[in-house]
Amino acid sequence: EVQLVESGGGLVQPGGSLRLSCAASGFTFSSYSMNWVRQAPGKGLEWVSYISTSTSTIYYADSVKGRFTISRDNAKNSLYLQMNSLRAEDTALYYCARVGMARSVDHWGQGTLVTVSS
Amino acid sequence: EIVLTQSPGTLSLSPGERATLSCRASQSVSSSYLAWYQQKPGQAPRLLIYAASSRATGIPDRFSGSGSGTDFTLTISRLEPEDFAVYYCQQYGNSPWAFGQGTKVEIK
């Protein structure tokens, strides 16, 4: 069974930093591209960042470009999101998500909540 | 940047009725890269449809997707009680990923 378990969320002050982690199991992690997707409280889904299997291709949403860094460790079956210069508008539930057929997201974690507030 | 606009914002229907949800793109989208998701309160989204019309594993055949170019549709042929939820479309292209704002299907 595919499992994606996020961790690292919490309360942080504006301008602060957090590092999110996602532990993957139940599939060959190194064979799949991965996304981070977030959802602000009561709002819709927003794609954040993408990383290919070998890390050769990385994309960011304009809203996080220059502040967030995605990475992965295939030996540890783990995905990461380093978030710097956090803003109130970054407050959201952050999902780790596996990229499947036709660039859809075929598996999602349960999310980790990031709250940016003073 | 491609913007996906879903309509209606809310759809009020009764169990057994047919639901038709629309997703319109601001520019042409490859139908190979259009997906639909269902999200229930407190849960992560679930993939329903990929490549515009292919059902994901385990998705009942009352869910179907269609469309091309800038207009895509998710149809639920007969609503079951567990189908009342929020639905999102998503495209992959030059953005590269984008989601629509969602359509809530609620019980009338």
GROMACS .gro file of C-alpha atoms in nm:
model
  226
    1GLU     CA    1   0.000   0.000   0.000
    2VAL     CA    2   0.129   0.342  -0.099
    3GLN     CA    3   0.185   0.564   0.203
    4LEU     CA    4   0.300   0.925   0.218
    5VAL     CA    5   0.350   1.069   0.564
    6GLU     CA    6   0.430   1.436   0.605
    7SER     CA    7   0.591   1.595   0.909
    8GLY     CA    8   0.759   1.917   1.013
    9GLY     CA    9   0.466   2.156   1.015
   10GLY     CA   10   0.394   2.395   1.299
   11LEU     CA   11   0.361   2.755   1.408
   12VAL     CA   12   0.627   2.993   1.283
   13GLN     CA   13   0.661   3.371   1.286
   14PRO     CA   14   0.658   3.573   0.965
   15GLY     CA   15   1.003   3.568   0.811
   16GLY     CA   16   1.087   3.236   0.973
   17SER     CA   17   1.175   2.900   0.825
   18LEU     CA   18   1.046   2.543   0.835
   19ARG     CA   19   1.152   2.220   0.671
   20LEU     CA   20   0.881   1.976   0.575
   21SER     CA   21   0.952   1.608   0.522
   22CYS     CA   22   0.756   1.332   0.354
   23ALA     CA   23   0.832   0.965   0.419
   24ALA     CA   24   0.725   0.740   0.132
   25SER     CA   25   0.661   0.367   0.146
   26GLY     CA   26   0.482   0.094  -0.043
   27PHE     CA   27   0.629   0.182  -0.383
   28THR     CA   28   0.963   0.241  -0.554
   29PHE     CA   29   1.011   0.604  -0.453
   30SER     CA   30   1.302   0.664  -0.691
   31SER     CA   31   1.079   0.583  -0.990
   32TYR     CA   32   0.825   0.860  -0.929
   33SER     CA   33   0.827   1.235  -0.960
   34MET     CA   34   0.676   1.416  -0.665
   35ASN     CA   35   0.484   1.733  -0.588
   36TRP     CA   36   0.405   1.951  -0.291
   37VAL     CA   37   0.050   2.087  -0.299
   38ARG     CA   38  -0.102   2.315  -0.034
   39GLN     CA   39  -0.448   2.413   0.078
   40ALA     CA   40  -0.515   2.723   0.284
   41PRO     CA   41  -0.789   2.687   0.546
   42GLY     CA   42  -1.126   2.672   0.374
   43LYS     CA   43  -0.971   2.729   0.031
   44GLY     CA   44  -0.887   2.528  -0.277
   45LEU     CA   45  -0.579   2.337  -0.384
   46GLU     CA   46  -0.262   2.518  -0.490
   47TRP     CA   47   0.032   2.345  -0.653
   48VAL     CA   48   0.362   2.448  -0.489
   49SER     CA   49   0.656   2.256  -0.633
   50TYR     CA   50   0.762   1.956  -0.846
   51ILE     CA   51   1.074   1.742  -0.852
   52SER     CA   52   1.161   1.473  -1.103
   53THR     CA   53   1.295   1.130  -1.015
   54SER     CA   54   1.661   1.225  -1.050
   55THR     CA   55   1.615   1.589  -0.936
   56SER     CA   56   1.715   1.705  -1.284
   57THR     CA   57   1.387   1.895  -1.326
   58ILE     CA   58   1.241   2.120  -1.057
   59TYR     CA   59   0.953   2.366  -1.083
   60TYR     CA   60   0.806   2.616  -0.840
   61ALA     CA   61   0.486   2.817  -0.832
   62ASP     CA   62   0.551   3.188  -0.874
   63SER     CA   63   0.414   3.246  -0.523
   64VAL     CA   64   0.702   3.053  -0.361
   65LYS     CA   65   0.984   3.092  -0.611
   66GLY     CA   66   1.304   3.211  -0.445
   67ARG     CA   67   1.178   3.125  -0.096
   68PHE     CA   68   1.107   2.750  -0.107
   69THR     CA   69   1.342   2.468  -0.208
   70ILE     CA   70   1.228   2.117  -0.293
   71SER     CA   71   1.462   1.820  -0.263
   72ARG     CA   72   1.456   1.444  -0.227
   73ASP     CA   73   1.670   1.160  -0.098
   74ASN     CA   74   1.594   0.844  -0.292
   75ALA     CA   75   1.809   0.635  -0.058
   76LYS     CA   76   1.589   0.742   0.232
   77ASN     CA   77   1.260   0.738   0.037
   78SER     CA   78   1.204   1.095   0.144
   79LEU     CA   79   1.085   1.423  -0.003
   80TYR     CA   80   1.156   1.763   0.151
   81LEU     CA   81   1.043   2.123   0.129
   82GLN     CA   82   1.263   2.392   0.280
   83MET     CA   83   1.052   2.701   0.337
   84ASN     CA   84   1.222   3.034   0.409
   85SER     CA   85   1.097   3.391   0.446
   86LEU     CA   86   0.754   3.259   0.539
   87ARG     CA   87   0.451   3.486   0.506
   88ALA     CA   88   0.103   3.478   0.650
   89GLU     CA   89  -0.029   3.372   0.312
   90ASP     CA   90   0.183   3.055   0.329
   91THR     CA   91  -0.045   2.928   0.607
   92ALA     CA   92  -0.189   2.604   0.474
   93LEU     CA   93  -0.205   2.228   0.494
   94TYR     CA   94   0.088   2.100   0.288
   95TYR     CA   95   0.040   1.773   0.103
   96CYS     CA   96   0.310   1.545  -0.030
   97ALA     CA   97   0.179   1.402  -0.357
   98ARG     CA   98   0.297   1.138  -0.602
   99VAL     CA   99   0.287   1.217  -0.973
  100GLY     CA  100   0.118   0.938  -1.164
  101MET     CA  101  -0.030   0.876  -1.505
  102ALA     CA  102  -0.056   1.172  -1.739
  103ARG     CA  103   0.091   1.407  -1.479
  104SER     CA  104  -0.199   1.356  -1.244
  105VAL     CA  105  -0.152   1.316  -0.869
  106ASP     CA  106  -0.241   0.958  -0.789
  107HIS     CA  107  -0.155   0.945  -0.419
  108TRP     CA  108  -0.166   1.207  -0.147
  109GLY     CA  109  -0.046   1.219   0.210
  110GLN     CA  110  -0.270   1.345   0.487
  111GLY     CA  111  -0.088   1.675   0.506
  112THR     CA  112   0.106   1.876   0.762
  113LEU     CA  113  -0.023   2.212   0.882
  114VAL     CA  114   0.194   2.520   0.857
  115THR     CA  115   0.075   2.832   1.039
  116VAL     CA  116   0.259   3.158   0.989
  117SER     CA  117   0.160   3.407   1.255
  118SER     CA  118   0.310   3.639   1.511
  119GLU     CA  119  -0.014   3.087  -1.715
  120ILE     CA  120  -0.321   2.873  -1.769
  121VAL     CA  121  -0.618   2.951  -1.543
  122LEU     CA  122  -0.885   2.687  -1.486
  123THR     CA  123  -1.236   2.812  -1.406
  124GLN     CA  124  -1.486   2.565  -1.267
  125SER     CA  125  -1.860   2.609  -1.277
  126PRO     CA  126  -2.093   2.618  -1.105
  127GLY     CA  127  -1.939   2.706  -0.772
  128THR     CA  128  -2.202   2.499  -0.594
  129LEU     CA  129  -2.435   2.236  -0.733
  130SER     CA  130  -2.738   2.140  -0.524
  131LEU     CA  131  -2.877   1.801  -0.624
  132SER     CA  132  -3.056   1.501  -0.477
  133PRO     CA  133  -2.922   1.145  -0.458
  134GLY     CA  134  -2.991   0.963  -0.784
  135GLU     CA  135  -2.967   1.278  -0.994
  136ARG     CA  136  -2.707   1.345  -1.261
  137ALA     CA  137  -2.426   1.594  -1.189
  138THR     CA  138  -2.245   1.783  -1.464
  139LEU     CA  139  -1.938   1.983  -1.362
  140SER     CA  140  -1.750   2.213  -1.595
  141CYS     CA  141  -1.383   2.310  -1.613
  142ARG     CA  142  -1.283   2.578  -1.860
  143ALA     CA  143  -0.921   2.667  -1.937
  144SER     CA  144  -0.796   3.013  -2.034
  145GLN     CA  145  -0.603   2.854  -2.319
  146SER     CA  146  -0.599   2.517  -2.484
  147VAL     CA  147  -0.496   2.227  -2.261
  148SER     CA  148  -0.373   1.893  -2.378
  149SER     CA  149  -0.644   1.644  -2.294
  150SER     CA  150  -0.365   1.408  -2.202
  151TYR     CA  151  -0.300   1.623  -1.897
  152LEU     CA  152  -0.642   1.704  -1.751
  153ALA     CA  153  -0.743   1.536  -1.425
  154TRP     CA  154  -1.032   1.548  -1.178
  155TYR     CA  155  -1.022   1.498  -0.800
  156GLN     CA  156  -1.277   1.454  -0.523
  157GLN     CA  157  -1.220   1.592  -0.175
  158LYS     CA  158  -1.436   1.528   0.129
  159PRO     CA  159  -1.412   1.734   0.451
  160GLY     CA  160  -1.105   1.650   0.655
  161GLN     CA  161  -0.963   1.422   0.386
  162ALA     CA  162  -0.693   1.445   0.123
  163PRO     CA  163  -0.807   1.470  -0.239
  164ARG     CA  164  -0.862   1.150  -0.435
  165LEU     CA  165  -0.786   1.108  -0.803
  166LEU     CA  166  -1.097   1.027  -1.007
  167ILE     CA  167  -1.007   1.088  -1.371
  168TYR     CA  168  -0.678   1.138  -1.557
  169ALA     CA  169  -0.607   1.214  -1.922
  170ALA     CA  170  -0.951   1.378  -1.939
  171SER     CA  171  -1.148   1.053  -1.958
  172SER     CA  172  -0.960   0.764  -1.795
  173ARG     CA  173  -1.092   0.648  -1.460
  174ALA     CA  174  -0.837   0.596  -1.186
  175THR     CA  175  -0.806   0.261  -1.012
  176GLY     CA  176  -1.114   0.170  -0.811
  177ILE     CA  177  -1.328   0.460  -0.930
  178PRO     CA  178  -1.692   0.356  -1.004
  179ASP     CA  179  -1.814   0.384  -1.360
  180ARG     CA  180  -2.079   0.640  -1.264
  181PHE     CA  181  -1.790   0.889  -1.286
  182SER     CA  182  -1.690   0.991  -1.637
  183GLY     CA  183  -1.481   1.265  -1.789
  184SER     CA  184  -1.489   1.423  -2.132
  185GLY     CA  185  -1.377   1.725  -2.326
  186SER     CA  186  -1.088   1.874  -2.516
  187GLY     CA  187  -0.920   2.204  -2.591
  188THR     CA  188  -1.052   2.450  -2.333
  189ASP     CA  189  -1.372   2.277  -2.215
  190PHE     CA  190  -1.382   1.971  -1.997
  191THR     CA  191  -1.664   1.801  -1.807
  192LEU     CA  192  -1.694   1.563  -1.516
  193THR     CA  193  -2.023   1.375  -1.508
  194ILE     CA  194  -2.160   1.171  -1.220
  195SER     CA  195  -2.443   0.970  -1.374
  196ARG     CA  196  -2.638   0.898  -1.055
  197LEU     CA  197  -2.534   1.062  -0.733
  198GLU     CA  198  -2.472   0.834  -0.439
  199PRO     CA  199  -2.471   0.974  -0.082
  200GLU     CA  200  -2.091   0.941  -0.068
  201ASP     CA  201  -2.048   1.158  -0.380
  202PHE     CA  202  -2.138   1.483  -0.208
  203ALA     CA  203  -1.803   1.656  -0.189
  204VAL     CA  204  -1.584   1.918  -0.356
  205TYR     CA  205  -1.443   1.844  -0.700
  206TYR     CA  206  -1.132   1.996  -0.856
  207CYS     CA  207  -0.995   1.987  -1.206
  208GLN     CA  208  -0.620   2.007  -1.266
  209GLN     CA  209  -0.404   2.055  -1.573
  210TYR     CA  210  -0.038   2.002  -1.647
  211GLY     CA  211   0.117   2.230  -1.903
  212ASN     CA  212   0.332   2.537  -1.911
  213SER     CA  213   0.237   2.659  -1.562
  214PRO     CA  214   0.316   2.371  -1.510
  215TRP     CA  215   0.045   2.251  -1.273
  216ALA     CA  216  -0.278   2.437  -1.197
  217PHE     CA  217  -0.600   2.352  -1.016
  218GLY     CA  218  -0.944   2.494  -1.064
  219GLN     CA  219  -1.112   2.662  -0.769
  220GLY     CA  220  -1.348   2.371  -0.710
  221THR     CA  221  -1.716   2.286  -0.738
  222LYS     CA  222  -1.906   2.182  -0.430
  223VAL     CA  223  -2.174   1.920  -0.486
  224GLU     CA  224  -2.420   1.947  -0.199
  225ILE     CA  225  -2.737   1.765  -0.103
  226LYS     CA  226  -3.049   1.951  -0.205
   0.00000   0.00000   0.00000
